Short mmCIF file of N, CA and C in Angstrom, two decimals:
data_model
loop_
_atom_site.label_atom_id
_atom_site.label_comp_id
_atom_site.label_asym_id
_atom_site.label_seq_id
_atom_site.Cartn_x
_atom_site.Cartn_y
_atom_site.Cartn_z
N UNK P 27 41.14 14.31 21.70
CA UNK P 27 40.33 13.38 22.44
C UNK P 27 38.93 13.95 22.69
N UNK P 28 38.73 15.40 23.12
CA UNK P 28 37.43 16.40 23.10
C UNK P 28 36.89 16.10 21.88
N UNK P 29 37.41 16.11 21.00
CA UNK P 29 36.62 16.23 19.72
C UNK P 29 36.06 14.73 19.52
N UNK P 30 36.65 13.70 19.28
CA UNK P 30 36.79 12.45 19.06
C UNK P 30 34.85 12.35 20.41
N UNK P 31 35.57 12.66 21.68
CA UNK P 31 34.51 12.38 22.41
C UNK P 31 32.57 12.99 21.94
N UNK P 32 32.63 14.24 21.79
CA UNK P 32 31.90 14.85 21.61
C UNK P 32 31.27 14.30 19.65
N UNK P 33 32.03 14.10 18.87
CA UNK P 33 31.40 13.54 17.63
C UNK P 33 30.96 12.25 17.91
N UNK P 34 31.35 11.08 18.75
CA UNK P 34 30.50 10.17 19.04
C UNK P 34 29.47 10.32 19.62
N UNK P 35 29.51 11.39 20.99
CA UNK P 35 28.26 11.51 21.28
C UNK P 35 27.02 11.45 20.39
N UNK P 36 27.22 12.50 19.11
CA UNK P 36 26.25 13.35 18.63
C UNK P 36 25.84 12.08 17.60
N UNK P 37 26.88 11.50 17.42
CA UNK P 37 26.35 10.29 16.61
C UNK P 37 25.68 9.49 17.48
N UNK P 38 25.85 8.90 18.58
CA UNK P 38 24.80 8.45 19.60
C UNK P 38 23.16 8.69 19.42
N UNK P 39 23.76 10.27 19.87
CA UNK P 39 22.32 10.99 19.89
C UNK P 39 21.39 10.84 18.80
N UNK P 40 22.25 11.20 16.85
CA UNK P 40 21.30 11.02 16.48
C UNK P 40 20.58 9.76 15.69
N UNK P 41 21.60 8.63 16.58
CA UNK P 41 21.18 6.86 16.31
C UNK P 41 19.98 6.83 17.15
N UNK P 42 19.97 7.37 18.52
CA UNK P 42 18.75 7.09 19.28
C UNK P 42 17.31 7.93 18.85
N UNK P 43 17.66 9.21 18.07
CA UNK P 43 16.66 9.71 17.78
C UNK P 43 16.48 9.34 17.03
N UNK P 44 16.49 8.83 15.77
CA UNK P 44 16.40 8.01 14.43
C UNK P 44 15.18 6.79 14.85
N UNK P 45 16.11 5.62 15.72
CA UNK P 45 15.63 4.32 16.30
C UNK P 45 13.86 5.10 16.95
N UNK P 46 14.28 6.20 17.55
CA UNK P 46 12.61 6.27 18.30
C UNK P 46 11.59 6.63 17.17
N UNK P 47 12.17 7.44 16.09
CA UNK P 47 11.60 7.41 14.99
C UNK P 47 11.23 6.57 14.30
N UNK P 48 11.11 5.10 14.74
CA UNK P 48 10.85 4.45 13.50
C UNK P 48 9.11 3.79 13.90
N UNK P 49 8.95 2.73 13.48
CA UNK P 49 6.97 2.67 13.12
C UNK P 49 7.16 2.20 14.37
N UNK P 50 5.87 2.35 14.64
CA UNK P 50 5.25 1.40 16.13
C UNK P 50 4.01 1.18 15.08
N UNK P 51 2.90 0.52 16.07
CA UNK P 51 2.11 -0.39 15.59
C UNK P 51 0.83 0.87 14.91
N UNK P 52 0.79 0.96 13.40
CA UNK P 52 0.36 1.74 13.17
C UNK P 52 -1.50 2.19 14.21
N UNK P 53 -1.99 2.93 14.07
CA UNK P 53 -3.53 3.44 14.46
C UNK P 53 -3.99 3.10 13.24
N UNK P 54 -3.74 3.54 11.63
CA UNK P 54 -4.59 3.44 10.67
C UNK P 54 -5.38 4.64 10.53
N UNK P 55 -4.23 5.77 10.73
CA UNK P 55 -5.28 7.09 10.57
C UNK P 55 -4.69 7.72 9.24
N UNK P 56 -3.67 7.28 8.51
CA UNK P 56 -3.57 7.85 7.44
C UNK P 56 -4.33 7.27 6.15
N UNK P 57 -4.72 7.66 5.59
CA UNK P 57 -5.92 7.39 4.38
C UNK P 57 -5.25 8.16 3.36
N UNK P 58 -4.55 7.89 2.44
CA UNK P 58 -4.08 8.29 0.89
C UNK P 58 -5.53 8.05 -0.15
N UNK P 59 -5.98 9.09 -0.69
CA UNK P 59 -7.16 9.20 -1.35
C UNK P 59 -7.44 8.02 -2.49
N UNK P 60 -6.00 7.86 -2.70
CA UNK P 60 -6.10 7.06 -4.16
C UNK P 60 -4.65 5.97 -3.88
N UNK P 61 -4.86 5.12 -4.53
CA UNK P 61 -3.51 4.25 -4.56
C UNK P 61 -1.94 4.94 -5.24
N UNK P 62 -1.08 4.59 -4.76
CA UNK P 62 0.31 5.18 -4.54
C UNK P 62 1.43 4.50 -6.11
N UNK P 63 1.48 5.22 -7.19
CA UNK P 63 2.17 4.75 -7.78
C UNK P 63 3.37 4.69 -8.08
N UNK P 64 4.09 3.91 -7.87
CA UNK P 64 5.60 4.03 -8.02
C UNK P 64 5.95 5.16 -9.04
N UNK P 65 7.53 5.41 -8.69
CA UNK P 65 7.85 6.32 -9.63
C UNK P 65 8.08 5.72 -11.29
N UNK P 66 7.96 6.24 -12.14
CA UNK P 66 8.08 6.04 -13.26
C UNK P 66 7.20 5.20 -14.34
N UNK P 67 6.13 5.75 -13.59
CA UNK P 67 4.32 5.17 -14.34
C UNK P 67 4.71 3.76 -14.72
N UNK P 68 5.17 2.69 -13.95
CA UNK P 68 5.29 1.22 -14.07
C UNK P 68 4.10 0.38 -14.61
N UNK P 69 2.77 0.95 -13.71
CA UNK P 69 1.34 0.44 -14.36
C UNK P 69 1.02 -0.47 -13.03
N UNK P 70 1.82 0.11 -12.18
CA UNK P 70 1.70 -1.13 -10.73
C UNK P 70 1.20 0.18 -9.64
N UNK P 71 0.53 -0.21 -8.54
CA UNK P 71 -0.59 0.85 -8.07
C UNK P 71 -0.14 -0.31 -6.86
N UNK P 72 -0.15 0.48 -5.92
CA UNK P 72 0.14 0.21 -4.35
C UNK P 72 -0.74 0.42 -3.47
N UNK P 73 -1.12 -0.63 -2.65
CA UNK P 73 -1.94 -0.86 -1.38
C UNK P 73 -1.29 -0.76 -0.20
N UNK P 74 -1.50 0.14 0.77
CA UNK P 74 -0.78 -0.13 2.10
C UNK P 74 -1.37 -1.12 2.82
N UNK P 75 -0.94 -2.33 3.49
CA UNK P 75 -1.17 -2.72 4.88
C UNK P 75 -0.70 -1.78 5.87
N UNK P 76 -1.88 -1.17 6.80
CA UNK P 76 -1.88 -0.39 7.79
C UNK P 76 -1.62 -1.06 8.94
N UNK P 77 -3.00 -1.78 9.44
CA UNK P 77 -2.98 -2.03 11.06
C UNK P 77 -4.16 -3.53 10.76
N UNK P 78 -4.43 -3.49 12.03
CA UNK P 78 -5.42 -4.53 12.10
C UNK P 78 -6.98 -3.91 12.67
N UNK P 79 -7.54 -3.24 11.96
CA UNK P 79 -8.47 -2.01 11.88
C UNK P 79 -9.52 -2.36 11.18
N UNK P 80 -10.53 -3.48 10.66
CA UNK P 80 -11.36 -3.81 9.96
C UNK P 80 -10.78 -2.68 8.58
N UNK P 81 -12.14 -2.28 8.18
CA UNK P 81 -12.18 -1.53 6.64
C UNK P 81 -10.93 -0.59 6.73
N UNK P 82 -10.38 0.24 8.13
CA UNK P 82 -9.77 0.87 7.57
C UNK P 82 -7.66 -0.05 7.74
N UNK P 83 -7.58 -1.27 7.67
CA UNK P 83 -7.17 -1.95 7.70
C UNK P 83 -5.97 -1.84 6.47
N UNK P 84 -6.57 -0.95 5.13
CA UNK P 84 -5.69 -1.12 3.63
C UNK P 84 -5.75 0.46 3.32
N UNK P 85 -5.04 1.03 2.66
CA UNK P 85 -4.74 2.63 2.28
C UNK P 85 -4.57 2.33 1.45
N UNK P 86 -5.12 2.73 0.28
CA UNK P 86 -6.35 3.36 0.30
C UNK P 86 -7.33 2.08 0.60
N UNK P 87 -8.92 1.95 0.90
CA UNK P 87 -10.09 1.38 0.76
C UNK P 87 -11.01 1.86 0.69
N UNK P 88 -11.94 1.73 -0.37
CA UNK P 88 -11.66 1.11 -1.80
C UNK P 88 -10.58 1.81 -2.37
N UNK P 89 -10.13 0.74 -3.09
CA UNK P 89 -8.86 1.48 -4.28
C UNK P 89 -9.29 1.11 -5.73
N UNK P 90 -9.25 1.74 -6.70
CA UNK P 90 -9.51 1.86 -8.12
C UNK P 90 -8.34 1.67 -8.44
N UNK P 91 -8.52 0.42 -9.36
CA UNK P 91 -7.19 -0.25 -10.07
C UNK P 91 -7.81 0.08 -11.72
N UNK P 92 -7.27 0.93 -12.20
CA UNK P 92 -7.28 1.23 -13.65
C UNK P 92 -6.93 -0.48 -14.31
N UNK P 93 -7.68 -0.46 -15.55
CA UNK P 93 -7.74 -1.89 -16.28
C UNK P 93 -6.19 -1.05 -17.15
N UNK P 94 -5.79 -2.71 -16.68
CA UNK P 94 -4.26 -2.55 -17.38
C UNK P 94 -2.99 -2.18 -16.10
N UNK P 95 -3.73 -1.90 -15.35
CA UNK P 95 -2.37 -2.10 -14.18
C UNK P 95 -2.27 -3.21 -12.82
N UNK P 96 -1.38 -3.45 -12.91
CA UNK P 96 -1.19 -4.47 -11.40
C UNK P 96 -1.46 -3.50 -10.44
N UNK P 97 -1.15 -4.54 -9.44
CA UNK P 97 -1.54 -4.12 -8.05
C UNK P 97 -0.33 -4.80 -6.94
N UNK P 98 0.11 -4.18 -6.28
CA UNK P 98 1.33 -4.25 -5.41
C UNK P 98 0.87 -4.28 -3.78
N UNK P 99 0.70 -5.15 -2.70
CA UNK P 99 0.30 -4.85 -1.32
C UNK P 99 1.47 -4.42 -0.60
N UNK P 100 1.94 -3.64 -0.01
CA UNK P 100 2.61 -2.95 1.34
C UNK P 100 2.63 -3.08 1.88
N UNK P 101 3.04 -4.26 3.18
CA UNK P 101 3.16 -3.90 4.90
C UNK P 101 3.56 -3.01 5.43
N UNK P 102 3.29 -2.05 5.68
CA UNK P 102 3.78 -0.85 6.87
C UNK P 102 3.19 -1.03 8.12
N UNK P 103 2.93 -2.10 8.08
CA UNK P 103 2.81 -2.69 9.98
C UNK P 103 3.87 -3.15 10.35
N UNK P 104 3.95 -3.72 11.41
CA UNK P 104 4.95 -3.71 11.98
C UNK P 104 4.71 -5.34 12.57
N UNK P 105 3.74 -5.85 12.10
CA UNK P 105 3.78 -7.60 11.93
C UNK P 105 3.44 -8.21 10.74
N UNK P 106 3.12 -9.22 11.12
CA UNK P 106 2.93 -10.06 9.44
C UNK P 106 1.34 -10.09 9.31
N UNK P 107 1.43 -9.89 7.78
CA UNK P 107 0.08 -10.15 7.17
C UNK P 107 0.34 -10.84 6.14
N UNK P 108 -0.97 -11.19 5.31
CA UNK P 108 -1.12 -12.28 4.35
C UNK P 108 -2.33 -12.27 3.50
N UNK P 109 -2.41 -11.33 2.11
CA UNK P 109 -3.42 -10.42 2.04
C UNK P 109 -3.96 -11.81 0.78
N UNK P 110 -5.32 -11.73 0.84
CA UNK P 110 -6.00 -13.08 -0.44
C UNK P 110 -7.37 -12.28 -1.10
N UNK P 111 -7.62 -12.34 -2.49
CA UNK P 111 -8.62 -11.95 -2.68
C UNK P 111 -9.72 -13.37 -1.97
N UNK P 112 -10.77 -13.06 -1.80
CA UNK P 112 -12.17 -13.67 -1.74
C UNK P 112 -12.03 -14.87 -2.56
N UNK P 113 -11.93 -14.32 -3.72
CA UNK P 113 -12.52 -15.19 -4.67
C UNK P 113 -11.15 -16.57 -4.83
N UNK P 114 -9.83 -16.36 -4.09
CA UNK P 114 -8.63 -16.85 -3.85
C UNK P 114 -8.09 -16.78 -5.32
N UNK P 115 -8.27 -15.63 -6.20
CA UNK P 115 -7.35 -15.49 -7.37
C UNK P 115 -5.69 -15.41 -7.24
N UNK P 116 -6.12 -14.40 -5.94
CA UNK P 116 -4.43 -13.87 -5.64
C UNK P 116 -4.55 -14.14 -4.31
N UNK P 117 -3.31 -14.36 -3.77
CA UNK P 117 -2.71 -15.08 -2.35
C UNK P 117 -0.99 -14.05 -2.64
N UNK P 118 -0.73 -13.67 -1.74
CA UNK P 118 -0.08 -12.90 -1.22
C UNK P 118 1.34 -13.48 -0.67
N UNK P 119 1.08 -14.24 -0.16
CA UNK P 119 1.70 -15.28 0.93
C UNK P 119 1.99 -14.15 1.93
N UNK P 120 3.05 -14.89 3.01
CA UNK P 120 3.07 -13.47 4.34
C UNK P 120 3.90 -12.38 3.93
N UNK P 121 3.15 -11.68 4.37
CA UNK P 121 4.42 -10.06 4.26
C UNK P 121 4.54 -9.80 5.05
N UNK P 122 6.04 -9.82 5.61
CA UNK P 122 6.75 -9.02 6.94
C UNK P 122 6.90 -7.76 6.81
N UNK P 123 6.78 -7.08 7.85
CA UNK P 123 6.99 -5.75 8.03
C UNK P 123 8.31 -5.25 7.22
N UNK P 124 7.38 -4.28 6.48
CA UNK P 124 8.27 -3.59 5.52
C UNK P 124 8.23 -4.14 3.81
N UNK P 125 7.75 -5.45 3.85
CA UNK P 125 7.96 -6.05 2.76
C UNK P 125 6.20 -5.79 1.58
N UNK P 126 6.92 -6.32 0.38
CA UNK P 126 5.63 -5.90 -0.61
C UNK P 126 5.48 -7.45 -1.55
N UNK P 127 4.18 -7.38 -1.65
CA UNK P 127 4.09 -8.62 -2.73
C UNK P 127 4.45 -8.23 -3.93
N UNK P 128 4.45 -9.42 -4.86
CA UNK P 128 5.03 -9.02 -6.54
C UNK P 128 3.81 -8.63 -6.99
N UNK P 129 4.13 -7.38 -7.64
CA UNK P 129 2.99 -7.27 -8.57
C UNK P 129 2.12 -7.92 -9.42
N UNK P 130 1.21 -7.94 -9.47
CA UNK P 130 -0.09 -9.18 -9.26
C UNK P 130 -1.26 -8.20 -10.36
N UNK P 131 -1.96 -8.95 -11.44
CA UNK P 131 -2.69 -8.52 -12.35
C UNK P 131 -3.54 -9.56 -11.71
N UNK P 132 -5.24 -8.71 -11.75
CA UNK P 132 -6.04 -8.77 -11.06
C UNK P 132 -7.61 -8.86 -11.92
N UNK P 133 -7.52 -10.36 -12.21
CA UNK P 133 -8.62 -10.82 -13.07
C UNK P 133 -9.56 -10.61 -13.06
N UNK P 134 -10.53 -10.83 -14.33
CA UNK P 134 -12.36 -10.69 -14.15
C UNK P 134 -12.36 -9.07 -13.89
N UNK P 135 -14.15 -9.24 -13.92
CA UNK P 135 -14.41 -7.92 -14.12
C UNK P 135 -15.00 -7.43 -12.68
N UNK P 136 -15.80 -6.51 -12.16
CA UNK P 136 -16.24 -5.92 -11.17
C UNK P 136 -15.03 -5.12 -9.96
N UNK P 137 -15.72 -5.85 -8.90
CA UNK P 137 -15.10 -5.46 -7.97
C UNK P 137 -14.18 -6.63 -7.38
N UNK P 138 -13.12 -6.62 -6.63
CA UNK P 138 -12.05 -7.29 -6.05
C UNK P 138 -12.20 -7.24 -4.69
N UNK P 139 -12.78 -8.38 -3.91
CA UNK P 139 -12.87 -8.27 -2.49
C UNK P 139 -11.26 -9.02 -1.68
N UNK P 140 -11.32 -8.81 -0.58
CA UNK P 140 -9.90 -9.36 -0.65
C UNK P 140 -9.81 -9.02 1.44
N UNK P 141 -9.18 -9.96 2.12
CA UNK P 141 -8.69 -9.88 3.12
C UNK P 141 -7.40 -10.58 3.72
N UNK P 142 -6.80 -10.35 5.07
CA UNK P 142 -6.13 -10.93 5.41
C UNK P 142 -6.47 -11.95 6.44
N UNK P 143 -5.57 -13.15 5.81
CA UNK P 143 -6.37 -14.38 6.13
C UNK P 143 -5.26 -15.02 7.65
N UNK P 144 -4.57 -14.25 8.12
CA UNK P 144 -4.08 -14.35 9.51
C UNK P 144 -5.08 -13.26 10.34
N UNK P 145 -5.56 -12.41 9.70
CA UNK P 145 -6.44 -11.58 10.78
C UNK P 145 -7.25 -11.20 9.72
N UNK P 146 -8.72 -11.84 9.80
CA UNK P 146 -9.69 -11.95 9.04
C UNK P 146 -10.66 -10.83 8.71
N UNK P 147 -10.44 -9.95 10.10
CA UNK P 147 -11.01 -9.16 10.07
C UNK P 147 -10.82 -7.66 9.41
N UNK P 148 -9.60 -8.02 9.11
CA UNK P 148 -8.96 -7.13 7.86
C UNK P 148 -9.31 -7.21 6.34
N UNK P 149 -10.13 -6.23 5.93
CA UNK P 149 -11.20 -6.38 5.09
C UNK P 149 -10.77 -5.03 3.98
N UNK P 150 -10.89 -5.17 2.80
CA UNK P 150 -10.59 -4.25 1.65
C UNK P 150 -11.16 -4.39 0.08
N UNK P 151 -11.57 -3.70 -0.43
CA UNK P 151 -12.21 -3.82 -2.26
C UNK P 151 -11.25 -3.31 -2.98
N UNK P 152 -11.41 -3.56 -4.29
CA UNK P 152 -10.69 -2.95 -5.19
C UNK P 152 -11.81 -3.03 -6.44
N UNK P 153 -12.33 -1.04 -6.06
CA UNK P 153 -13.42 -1.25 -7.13
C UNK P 153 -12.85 -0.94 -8.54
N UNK P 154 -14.18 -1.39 -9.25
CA UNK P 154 -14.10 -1.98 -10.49
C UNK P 154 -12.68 -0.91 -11.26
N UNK P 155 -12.39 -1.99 -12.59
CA UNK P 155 -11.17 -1.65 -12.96
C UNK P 155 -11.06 -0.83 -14.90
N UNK P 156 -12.29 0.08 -14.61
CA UNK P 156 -12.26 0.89 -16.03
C UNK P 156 -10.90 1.41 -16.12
N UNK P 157 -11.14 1.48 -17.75
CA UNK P 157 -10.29 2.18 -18.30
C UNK P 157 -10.10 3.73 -18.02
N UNK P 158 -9.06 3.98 -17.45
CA UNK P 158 -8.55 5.46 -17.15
C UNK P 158 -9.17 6.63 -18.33
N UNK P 159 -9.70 7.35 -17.94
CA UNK P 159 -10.44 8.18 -19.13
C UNK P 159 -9.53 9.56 -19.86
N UNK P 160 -9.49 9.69 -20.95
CA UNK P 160 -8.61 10.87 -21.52
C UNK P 160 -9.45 12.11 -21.09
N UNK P 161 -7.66 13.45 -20.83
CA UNK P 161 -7.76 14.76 -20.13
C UNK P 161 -8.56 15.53 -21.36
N UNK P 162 -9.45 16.23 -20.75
CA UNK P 162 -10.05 16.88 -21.64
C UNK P 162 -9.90 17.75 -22.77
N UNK P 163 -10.45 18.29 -24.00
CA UNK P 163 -9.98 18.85 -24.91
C UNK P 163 -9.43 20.40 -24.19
N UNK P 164 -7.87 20.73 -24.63
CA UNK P 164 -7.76 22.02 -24.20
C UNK P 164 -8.26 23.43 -25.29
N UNK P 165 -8.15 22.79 -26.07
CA UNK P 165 -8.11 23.70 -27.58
C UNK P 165 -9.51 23.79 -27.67
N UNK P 166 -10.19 25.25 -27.34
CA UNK P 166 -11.75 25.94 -28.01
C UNK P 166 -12.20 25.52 -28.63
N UNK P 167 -11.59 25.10 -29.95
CA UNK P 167 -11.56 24.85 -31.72
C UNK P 167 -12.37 23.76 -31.49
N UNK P 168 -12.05 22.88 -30.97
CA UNK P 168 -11.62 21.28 -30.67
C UNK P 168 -11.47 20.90 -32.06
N UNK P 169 -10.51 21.44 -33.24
CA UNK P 169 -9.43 20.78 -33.83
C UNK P 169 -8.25 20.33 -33.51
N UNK P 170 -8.06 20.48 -32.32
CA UNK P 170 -6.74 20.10 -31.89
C UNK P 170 -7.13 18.68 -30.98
N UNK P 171 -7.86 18.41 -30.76
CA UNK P 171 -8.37 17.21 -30.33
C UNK P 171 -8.34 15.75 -31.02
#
């Protein structure tokens, strides 16, 4: 019965420490330098929804979308957003906390302006979308190039 008592506890304990662990309403202080690509080079490049923070509102902003890959948005808030380019190419519809839009190929050329159109003031680019450039020659010779 000691034992029985004491292993529920600890399972208690570490349900409640878990639960306090989980998101509250982000600040928007983490900044990932570059967009987040899934595992297994898919060609799909990930945007976080942060907070409701003007510019710093999307992780990364600006994000560089290499020509030839989608683009995926992230809620990691902890309410709903509803991310639209400008130009209304792409519409998002709402994303609940936790949830991601379908990967979305991201027309025309330049830059990609884009906000959320439940909180407007949530503001993000997606600059222009060159072609990813080849790693440099390793070989002296450069016959091996």
């Amino acid at each position: 019965m000691r034992a029985f008592m004491t292993a529920g506890a600890a399972i208690a304990l570490g349900l409640g420490i878990w639960g306090c662990g989980g998101s509250s309403y982000s600040s928007g202080t983490s900044n990932p330098a570059s967009p987040t690509p899934p595992p297994g080079g898919s060609g799909v490049v990930t945007i976080n929804v942060v907070a409701i923070n003007g510019a710093q509102s999307f992780s990364p902003n600006p994000a560089t979308l290499p020509s030839g890959q989608m683009v995926v948005w992230r809620n990691v808030d902890n309410i709903t957003h509803h991310v639209v380019l400008n130009d209304r190419s792409v519409d998002t519809g709402d994303l609940g906390p936790g949830v991601s839009s379908q990967p979305t190929a991201i027309g025309g050329a330049g830059d990609g302006q884009y906000h959320c159109s439940i909180h407007p003031s949530m503001v993000g680019s997606i600059n222009g979308r060159e072609a990813p450039q080849p790693p440099p020659c390793a070989d002296p010779s450069g016959y091996g190039c």
